[in-house]
PDB file of C-alpha atoms in Angstrom:
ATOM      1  CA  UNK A   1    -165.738-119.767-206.862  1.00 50.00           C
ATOM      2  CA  UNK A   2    -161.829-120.612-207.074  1.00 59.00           C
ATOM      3  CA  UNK A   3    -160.652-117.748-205.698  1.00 55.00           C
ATOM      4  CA  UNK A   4    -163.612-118.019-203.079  1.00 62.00           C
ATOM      5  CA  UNK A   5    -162.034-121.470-201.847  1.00 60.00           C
ATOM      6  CA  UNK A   6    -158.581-120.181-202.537  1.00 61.00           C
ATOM      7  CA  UNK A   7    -159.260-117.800-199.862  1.00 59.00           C
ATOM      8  CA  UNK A   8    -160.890-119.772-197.359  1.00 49.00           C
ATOM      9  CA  UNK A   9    -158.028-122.570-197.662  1.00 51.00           C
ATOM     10  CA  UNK A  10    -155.494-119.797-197.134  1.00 50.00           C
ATOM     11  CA  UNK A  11    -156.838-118.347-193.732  1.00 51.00           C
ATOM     12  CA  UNK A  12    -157.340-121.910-192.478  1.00 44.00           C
ATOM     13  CA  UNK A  13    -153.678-122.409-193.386  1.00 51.00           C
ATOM     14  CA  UNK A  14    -152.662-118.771-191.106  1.00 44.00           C
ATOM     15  CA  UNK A  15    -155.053-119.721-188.257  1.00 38.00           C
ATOM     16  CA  UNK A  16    -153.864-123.070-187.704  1.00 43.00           C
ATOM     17  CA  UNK A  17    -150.397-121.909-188.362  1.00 44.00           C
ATOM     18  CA  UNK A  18    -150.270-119.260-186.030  1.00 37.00           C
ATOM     19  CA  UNK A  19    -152.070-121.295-183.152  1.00 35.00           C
ATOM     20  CA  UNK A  20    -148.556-123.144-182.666  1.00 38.00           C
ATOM     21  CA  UNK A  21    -147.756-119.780-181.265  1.00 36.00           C
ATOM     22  CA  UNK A  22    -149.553-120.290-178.187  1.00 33.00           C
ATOM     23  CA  UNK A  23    -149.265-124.290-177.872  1.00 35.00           C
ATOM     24  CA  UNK A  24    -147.210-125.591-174.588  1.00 37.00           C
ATOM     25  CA  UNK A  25    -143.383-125.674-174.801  1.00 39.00           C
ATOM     26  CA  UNK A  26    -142.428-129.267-174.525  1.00 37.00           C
ATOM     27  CA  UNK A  27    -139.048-130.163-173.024  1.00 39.00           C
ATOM     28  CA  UNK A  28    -137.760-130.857-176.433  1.00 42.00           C
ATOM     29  CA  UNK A  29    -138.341-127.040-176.855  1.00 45.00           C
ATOM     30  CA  UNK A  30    -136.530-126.080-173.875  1.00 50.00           C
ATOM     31  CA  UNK A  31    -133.406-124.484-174.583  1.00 60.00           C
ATOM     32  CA  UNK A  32    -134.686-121.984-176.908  1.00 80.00           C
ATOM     33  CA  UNK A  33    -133.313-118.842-175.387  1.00 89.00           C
ATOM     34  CA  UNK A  34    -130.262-117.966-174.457  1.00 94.00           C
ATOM     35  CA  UNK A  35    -128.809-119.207-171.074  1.00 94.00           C
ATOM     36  CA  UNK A  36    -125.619-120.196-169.141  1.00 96.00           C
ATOM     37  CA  UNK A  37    -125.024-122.573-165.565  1.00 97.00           C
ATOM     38  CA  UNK A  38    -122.894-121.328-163.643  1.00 98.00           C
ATOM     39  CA  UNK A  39    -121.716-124.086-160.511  1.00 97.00           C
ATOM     40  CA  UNK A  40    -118.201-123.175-158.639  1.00 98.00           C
ATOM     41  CA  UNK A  41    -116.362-125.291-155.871  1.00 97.00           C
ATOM     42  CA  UNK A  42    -115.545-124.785-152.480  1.00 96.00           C
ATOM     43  CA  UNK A  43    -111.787-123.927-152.361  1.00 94.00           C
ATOM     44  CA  UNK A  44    -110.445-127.611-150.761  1.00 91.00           C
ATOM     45  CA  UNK A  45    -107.682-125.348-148.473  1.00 94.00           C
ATOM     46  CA  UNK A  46    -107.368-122.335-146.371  1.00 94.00           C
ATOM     47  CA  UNK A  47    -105.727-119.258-147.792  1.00 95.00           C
ATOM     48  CA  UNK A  48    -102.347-119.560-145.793  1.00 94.00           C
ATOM     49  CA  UNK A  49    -101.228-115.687-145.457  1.00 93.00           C
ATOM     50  CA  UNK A  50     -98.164-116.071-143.201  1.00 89.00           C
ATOM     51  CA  UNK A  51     -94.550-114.971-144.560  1.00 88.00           C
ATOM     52  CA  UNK A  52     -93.242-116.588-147.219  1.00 88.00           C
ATOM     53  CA  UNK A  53     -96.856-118.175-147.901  1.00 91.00           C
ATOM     54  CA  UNK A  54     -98.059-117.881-151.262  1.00 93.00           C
ATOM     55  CA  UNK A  55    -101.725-116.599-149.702  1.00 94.00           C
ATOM     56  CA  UNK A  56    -103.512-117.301-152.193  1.00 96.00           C
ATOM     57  CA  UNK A  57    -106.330-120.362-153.323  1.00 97.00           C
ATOM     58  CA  UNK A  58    -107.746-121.503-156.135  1.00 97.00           C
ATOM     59  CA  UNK A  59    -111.521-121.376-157.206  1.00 97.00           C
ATOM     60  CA  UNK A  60    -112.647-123.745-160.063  1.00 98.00           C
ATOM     61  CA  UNK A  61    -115.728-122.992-161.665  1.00 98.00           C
ATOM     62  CA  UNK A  62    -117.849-124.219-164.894  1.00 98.00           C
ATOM     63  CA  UNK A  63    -120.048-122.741-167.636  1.00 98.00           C
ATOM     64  CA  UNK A  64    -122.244-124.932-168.876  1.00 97.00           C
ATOM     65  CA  UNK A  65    -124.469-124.364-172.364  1.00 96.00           C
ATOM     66  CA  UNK A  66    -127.626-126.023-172.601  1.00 95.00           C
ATOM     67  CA  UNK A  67    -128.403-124.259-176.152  1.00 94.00           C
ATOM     68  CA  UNK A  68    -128.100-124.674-179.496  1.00 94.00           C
ATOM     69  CA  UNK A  69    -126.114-121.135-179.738  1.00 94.00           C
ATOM     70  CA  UNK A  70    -122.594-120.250-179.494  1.00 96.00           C
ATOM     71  CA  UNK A  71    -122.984-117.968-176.551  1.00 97.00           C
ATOM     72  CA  UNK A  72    -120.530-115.117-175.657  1.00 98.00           C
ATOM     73  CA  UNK A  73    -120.158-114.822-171.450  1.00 98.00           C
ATOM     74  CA  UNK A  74    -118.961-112.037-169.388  1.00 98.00           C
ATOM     75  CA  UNK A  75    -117.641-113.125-166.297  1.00 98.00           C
ATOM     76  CA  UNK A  76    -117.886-110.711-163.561  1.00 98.00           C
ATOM     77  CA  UNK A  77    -115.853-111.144-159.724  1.00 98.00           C
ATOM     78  CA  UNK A  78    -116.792-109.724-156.625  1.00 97.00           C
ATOM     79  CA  UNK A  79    -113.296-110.364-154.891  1.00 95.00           C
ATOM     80  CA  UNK A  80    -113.929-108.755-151.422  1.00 92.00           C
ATOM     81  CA  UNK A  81    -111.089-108.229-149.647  1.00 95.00           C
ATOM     82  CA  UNK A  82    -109.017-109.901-151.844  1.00 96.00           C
ATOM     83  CA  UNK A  83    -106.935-108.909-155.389  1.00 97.00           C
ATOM     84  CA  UNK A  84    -108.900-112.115-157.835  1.00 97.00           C
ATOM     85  CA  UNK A  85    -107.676-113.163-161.713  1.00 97.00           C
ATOM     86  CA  UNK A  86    -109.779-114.868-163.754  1.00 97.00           C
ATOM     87  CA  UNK A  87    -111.253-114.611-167.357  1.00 98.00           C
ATOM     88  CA  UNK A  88    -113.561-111.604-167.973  1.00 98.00           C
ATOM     89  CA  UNK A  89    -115.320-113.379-171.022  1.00 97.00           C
ATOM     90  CA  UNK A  90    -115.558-116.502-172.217  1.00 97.00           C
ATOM     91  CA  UNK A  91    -117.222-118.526-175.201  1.00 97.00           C
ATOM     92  CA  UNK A  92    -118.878-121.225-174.916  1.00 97.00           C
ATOM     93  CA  UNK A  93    -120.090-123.901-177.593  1.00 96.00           C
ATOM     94  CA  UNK A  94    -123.179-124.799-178.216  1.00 95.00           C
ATOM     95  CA  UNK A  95    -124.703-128.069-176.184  1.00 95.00           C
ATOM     96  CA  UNK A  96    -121.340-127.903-174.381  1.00 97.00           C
ATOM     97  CA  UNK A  97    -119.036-127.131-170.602  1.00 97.00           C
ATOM     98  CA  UNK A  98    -115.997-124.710-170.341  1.00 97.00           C
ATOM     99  CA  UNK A  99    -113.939-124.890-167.375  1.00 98.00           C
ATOM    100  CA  UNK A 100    -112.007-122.112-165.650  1.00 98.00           C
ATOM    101  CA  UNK A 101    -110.488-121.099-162.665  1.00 98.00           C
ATOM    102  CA  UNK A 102    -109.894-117.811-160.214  1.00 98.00           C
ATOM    103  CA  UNK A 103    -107.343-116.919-158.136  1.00 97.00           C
ATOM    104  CA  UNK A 104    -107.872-115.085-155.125  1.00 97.00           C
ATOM    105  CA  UNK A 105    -105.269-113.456-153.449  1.00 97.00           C
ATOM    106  CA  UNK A 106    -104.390-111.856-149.883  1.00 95.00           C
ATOM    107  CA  UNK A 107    -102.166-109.881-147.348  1.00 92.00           C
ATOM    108  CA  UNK A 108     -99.874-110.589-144.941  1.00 85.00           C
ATOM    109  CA  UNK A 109    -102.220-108.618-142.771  1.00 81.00           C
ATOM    110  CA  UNK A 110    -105.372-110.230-143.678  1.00 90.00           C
ATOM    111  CA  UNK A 111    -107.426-111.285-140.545  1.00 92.00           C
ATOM    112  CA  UNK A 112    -108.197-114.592-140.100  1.00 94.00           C
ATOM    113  CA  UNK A 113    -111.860-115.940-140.706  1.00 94.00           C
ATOM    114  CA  UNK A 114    -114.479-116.853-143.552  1.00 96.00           C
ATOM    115  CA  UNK A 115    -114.657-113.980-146.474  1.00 97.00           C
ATOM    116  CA  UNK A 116    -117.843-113.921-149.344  1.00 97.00           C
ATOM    117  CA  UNK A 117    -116.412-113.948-152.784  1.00 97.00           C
ATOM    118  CA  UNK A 118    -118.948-114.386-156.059  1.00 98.00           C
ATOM    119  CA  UNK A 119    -118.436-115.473-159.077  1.00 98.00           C
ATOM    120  CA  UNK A 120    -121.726-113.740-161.945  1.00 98.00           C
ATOM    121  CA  UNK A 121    -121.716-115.008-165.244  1.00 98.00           C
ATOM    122  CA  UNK A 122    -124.129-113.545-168.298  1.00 97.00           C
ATOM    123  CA  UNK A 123    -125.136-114.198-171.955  1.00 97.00           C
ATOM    124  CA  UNK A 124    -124.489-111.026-173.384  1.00 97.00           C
ATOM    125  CA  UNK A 125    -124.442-112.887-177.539  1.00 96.00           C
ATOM    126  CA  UNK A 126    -125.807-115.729-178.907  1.00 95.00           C
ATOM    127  CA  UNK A 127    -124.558-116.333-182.164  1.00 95.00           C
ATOM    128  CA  UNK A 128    -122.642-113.567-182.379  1.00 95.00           C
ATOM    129  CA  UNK A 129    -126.209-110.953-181.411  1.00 95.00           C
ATOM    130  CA  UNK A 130    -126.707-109.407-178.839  1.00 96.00           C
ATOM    131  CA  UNK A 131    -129.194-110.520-176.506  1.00 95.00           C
ATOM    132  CA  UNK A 132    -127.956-109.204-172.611  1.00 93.00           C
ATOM    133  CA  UNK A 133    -131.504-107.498-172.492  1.00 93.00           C
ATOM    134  CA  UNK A 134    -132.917-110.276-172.492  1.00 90.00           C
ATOM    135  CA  UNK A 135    -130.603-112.405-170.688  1.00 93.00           C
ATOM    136  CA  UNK A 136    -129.718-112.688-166.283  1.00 94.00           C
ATOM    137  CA  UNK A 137    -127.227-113.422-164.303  1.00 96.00           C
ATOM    138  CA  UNK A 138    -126.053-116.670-162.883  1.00 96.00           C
ATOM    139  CA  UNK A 139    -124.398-115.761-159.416  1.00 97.00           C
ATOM    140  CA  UNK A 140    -122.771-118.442-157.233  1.00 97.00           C
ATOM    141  CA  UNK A 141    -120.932-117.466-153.675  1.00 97.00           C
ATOM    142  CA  UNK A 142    -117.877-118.956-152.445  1.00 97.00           C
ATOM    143  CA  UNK A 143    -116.131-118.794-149.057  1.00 97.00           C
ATOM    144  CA  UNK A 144    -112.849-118.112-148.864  1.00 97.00           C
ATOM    145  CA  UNK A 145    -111.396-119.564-145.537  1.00 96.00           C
ATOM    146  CA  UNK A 146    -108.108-117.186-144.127  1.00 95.00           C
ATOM    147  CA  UNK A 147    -105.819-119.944-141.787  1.00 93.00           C
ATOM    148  CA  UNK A 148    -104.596-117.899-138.401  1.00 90.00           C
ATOM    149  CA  UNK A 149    -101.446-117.782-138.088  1.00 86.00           C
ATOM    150  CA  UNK A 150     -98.516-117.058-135.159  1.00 83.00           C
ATOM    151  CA  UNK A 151     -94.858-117.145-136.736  1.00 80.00           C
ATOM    152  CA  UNK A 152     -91.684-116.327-134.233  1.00 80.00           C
ATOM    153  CA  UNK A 153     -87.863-115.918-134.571  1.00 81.00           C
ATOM    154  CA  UNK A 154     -85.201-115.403-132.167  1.00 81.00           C
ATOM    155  CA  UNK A 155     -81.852-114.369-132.108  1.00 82.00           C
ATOM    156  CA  UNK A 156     -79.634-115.231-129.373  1.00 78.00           C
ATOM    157  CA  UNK A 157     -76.633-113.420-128.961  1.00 73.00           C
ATOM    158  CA  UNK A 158     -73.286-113.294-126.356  1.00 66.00           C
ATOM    159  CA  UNK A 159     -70.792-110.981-125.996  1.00 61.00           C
ATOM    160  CA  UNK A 160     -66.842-111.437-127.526  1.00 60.00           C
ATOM    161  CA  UNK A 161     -63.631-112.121-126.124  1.00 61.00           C
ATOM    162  CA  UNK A 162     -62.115-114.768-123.783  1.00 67.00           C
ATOM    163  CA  UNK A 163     -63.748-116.299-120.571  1.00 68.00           C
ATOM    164  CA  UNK A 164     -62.747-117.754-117.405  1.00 73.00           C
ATOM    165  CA  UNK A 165     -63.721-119.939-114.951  1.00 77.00           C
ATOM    166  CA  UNK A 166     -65.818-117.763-112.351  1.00 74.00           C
ATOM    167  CA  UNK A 167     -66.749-114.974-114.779  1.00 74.00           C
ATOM    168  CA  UNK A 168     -70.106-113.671-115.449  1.00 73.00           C
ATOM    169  CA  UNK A 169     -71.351-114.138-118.813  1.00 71.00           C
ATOM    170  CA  UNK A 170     -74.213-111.981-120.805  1.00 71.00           C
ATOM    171  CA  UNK A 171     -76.043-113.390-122.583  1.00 70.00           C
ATOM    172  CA  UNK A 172     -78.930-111.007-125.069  1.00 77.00           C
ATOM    173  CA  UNK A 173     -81.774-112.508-126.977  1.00 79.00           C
ATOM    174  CA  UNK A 174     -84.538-110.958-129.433  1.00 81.00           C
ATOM    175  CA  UNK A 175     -88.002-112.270-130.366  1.00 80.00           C
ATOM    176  CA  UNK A 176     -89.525-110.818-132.840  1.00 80.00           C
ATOM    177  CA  UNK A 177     -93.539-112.254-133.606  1.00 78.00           C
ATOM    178  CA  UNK A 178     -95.696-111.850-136.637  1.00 80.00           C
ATOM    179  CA  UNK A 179     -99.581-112.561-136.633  1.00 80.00           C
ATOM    180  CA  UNK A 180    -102.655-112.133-138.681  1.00 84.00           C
ATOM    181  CA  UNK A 181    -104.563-111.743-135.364  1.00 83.00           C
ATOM    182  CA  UNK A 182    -104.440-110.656-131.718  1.00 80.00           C
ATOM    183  CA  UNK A 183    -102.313-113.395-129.720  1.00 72.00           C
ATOM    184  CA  UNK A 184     -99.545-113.665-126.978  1.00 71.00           C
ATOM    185  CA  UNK A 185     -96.840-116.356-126.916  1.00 67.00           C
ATOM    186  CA  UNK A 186     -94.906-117.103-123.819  1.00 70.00           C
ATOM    187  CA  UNK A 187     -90.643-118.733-123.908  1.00 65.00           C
ATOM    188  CA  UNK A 188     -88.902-120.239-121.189  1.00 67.00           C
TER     189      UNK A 188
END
């Protein structure tokens, strides 16, 4: 009769057990599988792309972890138009933020207007196993605003030697105008 009881103490033990399986995740739960936040600002200037500008802007982003894993992130960027540098990977602690930034850079030629960029982040290990099959992406889009820009020079210019009083003097001048966009300037 033991091993009778034995038995039926030992399935009650497995049922009850495994009906924790199906029970409700609380929010104390959450957090259980691997994840990452993404959230990237709005670049606070235009991308100035006239000579001598540096034509390029910064984009600072964060990763945050809400897990209990150290989780391994590839960073993907979907520059556009534009060359970008940023981190391809990063790792991020568990219960913890990382910080980074990209640099987008254009041409001298670049039109002027609003450009797409994003910025995809994904879990691809959690504690050091691979789990990007089970894992998505985080995307976030950022404009990138290209300033207009009209820039002009002019040489003036007179021909040598020695002048009198009633002679006629030539003078030559040259304007030379670089823009990122259709436009006509007039001189007096």
């Amino acid at each position: 009769m033991d091993m009778r009881r034995d038995t039926v103490l030992v399935t009650l033990i497995f049922l009850i057990g495994s009906m924790g399986a199906f029970a409700p995740v609380s929010s104390a739960q959450a957090g259980i599988f691997p994840e990452v936040n993404l959230t990237c600002e709005e670049p606070t200037e235009e991308m100035e792309v006239s000579p001598g500008a540096t034509r390029t802007v910064l984009v600072n982003c964060k990763l945050e972890n809400p897990t209990s894993y150290n989780e391994q992130v590839d960073i993907t960027i979907q520059a556009g138009p534009f060359a970008a540098a940023g981190p391809q990977s990063a790792t991020v602690a568990s219960n913890s933020e990382l910080d980074f930034q990209v640099v987008f850079r254009g041409e001298e030629t670049q039109s002027p207007g609003q450009y797409p960029v994003n910025i995809t982040a994904k879990v691809v290990q959690a504690n050091g196993i691979d789990v990007s099959l089970f894992t998505s992406e985080e995307s976030v889009e950022v404009m990138i605003e290209v300033a207009a820009f009209v820039s002009c020079q002019q040489n003036l210019g007179q021909g040598g030697g020695t002048l009198e009083a009633g002679q006629l003097i030539v003078f030559s001048t040259s304007i030379s105008c670089t823009s990122n966009e259709a436009s006509t300037a007039k001189f007096r």
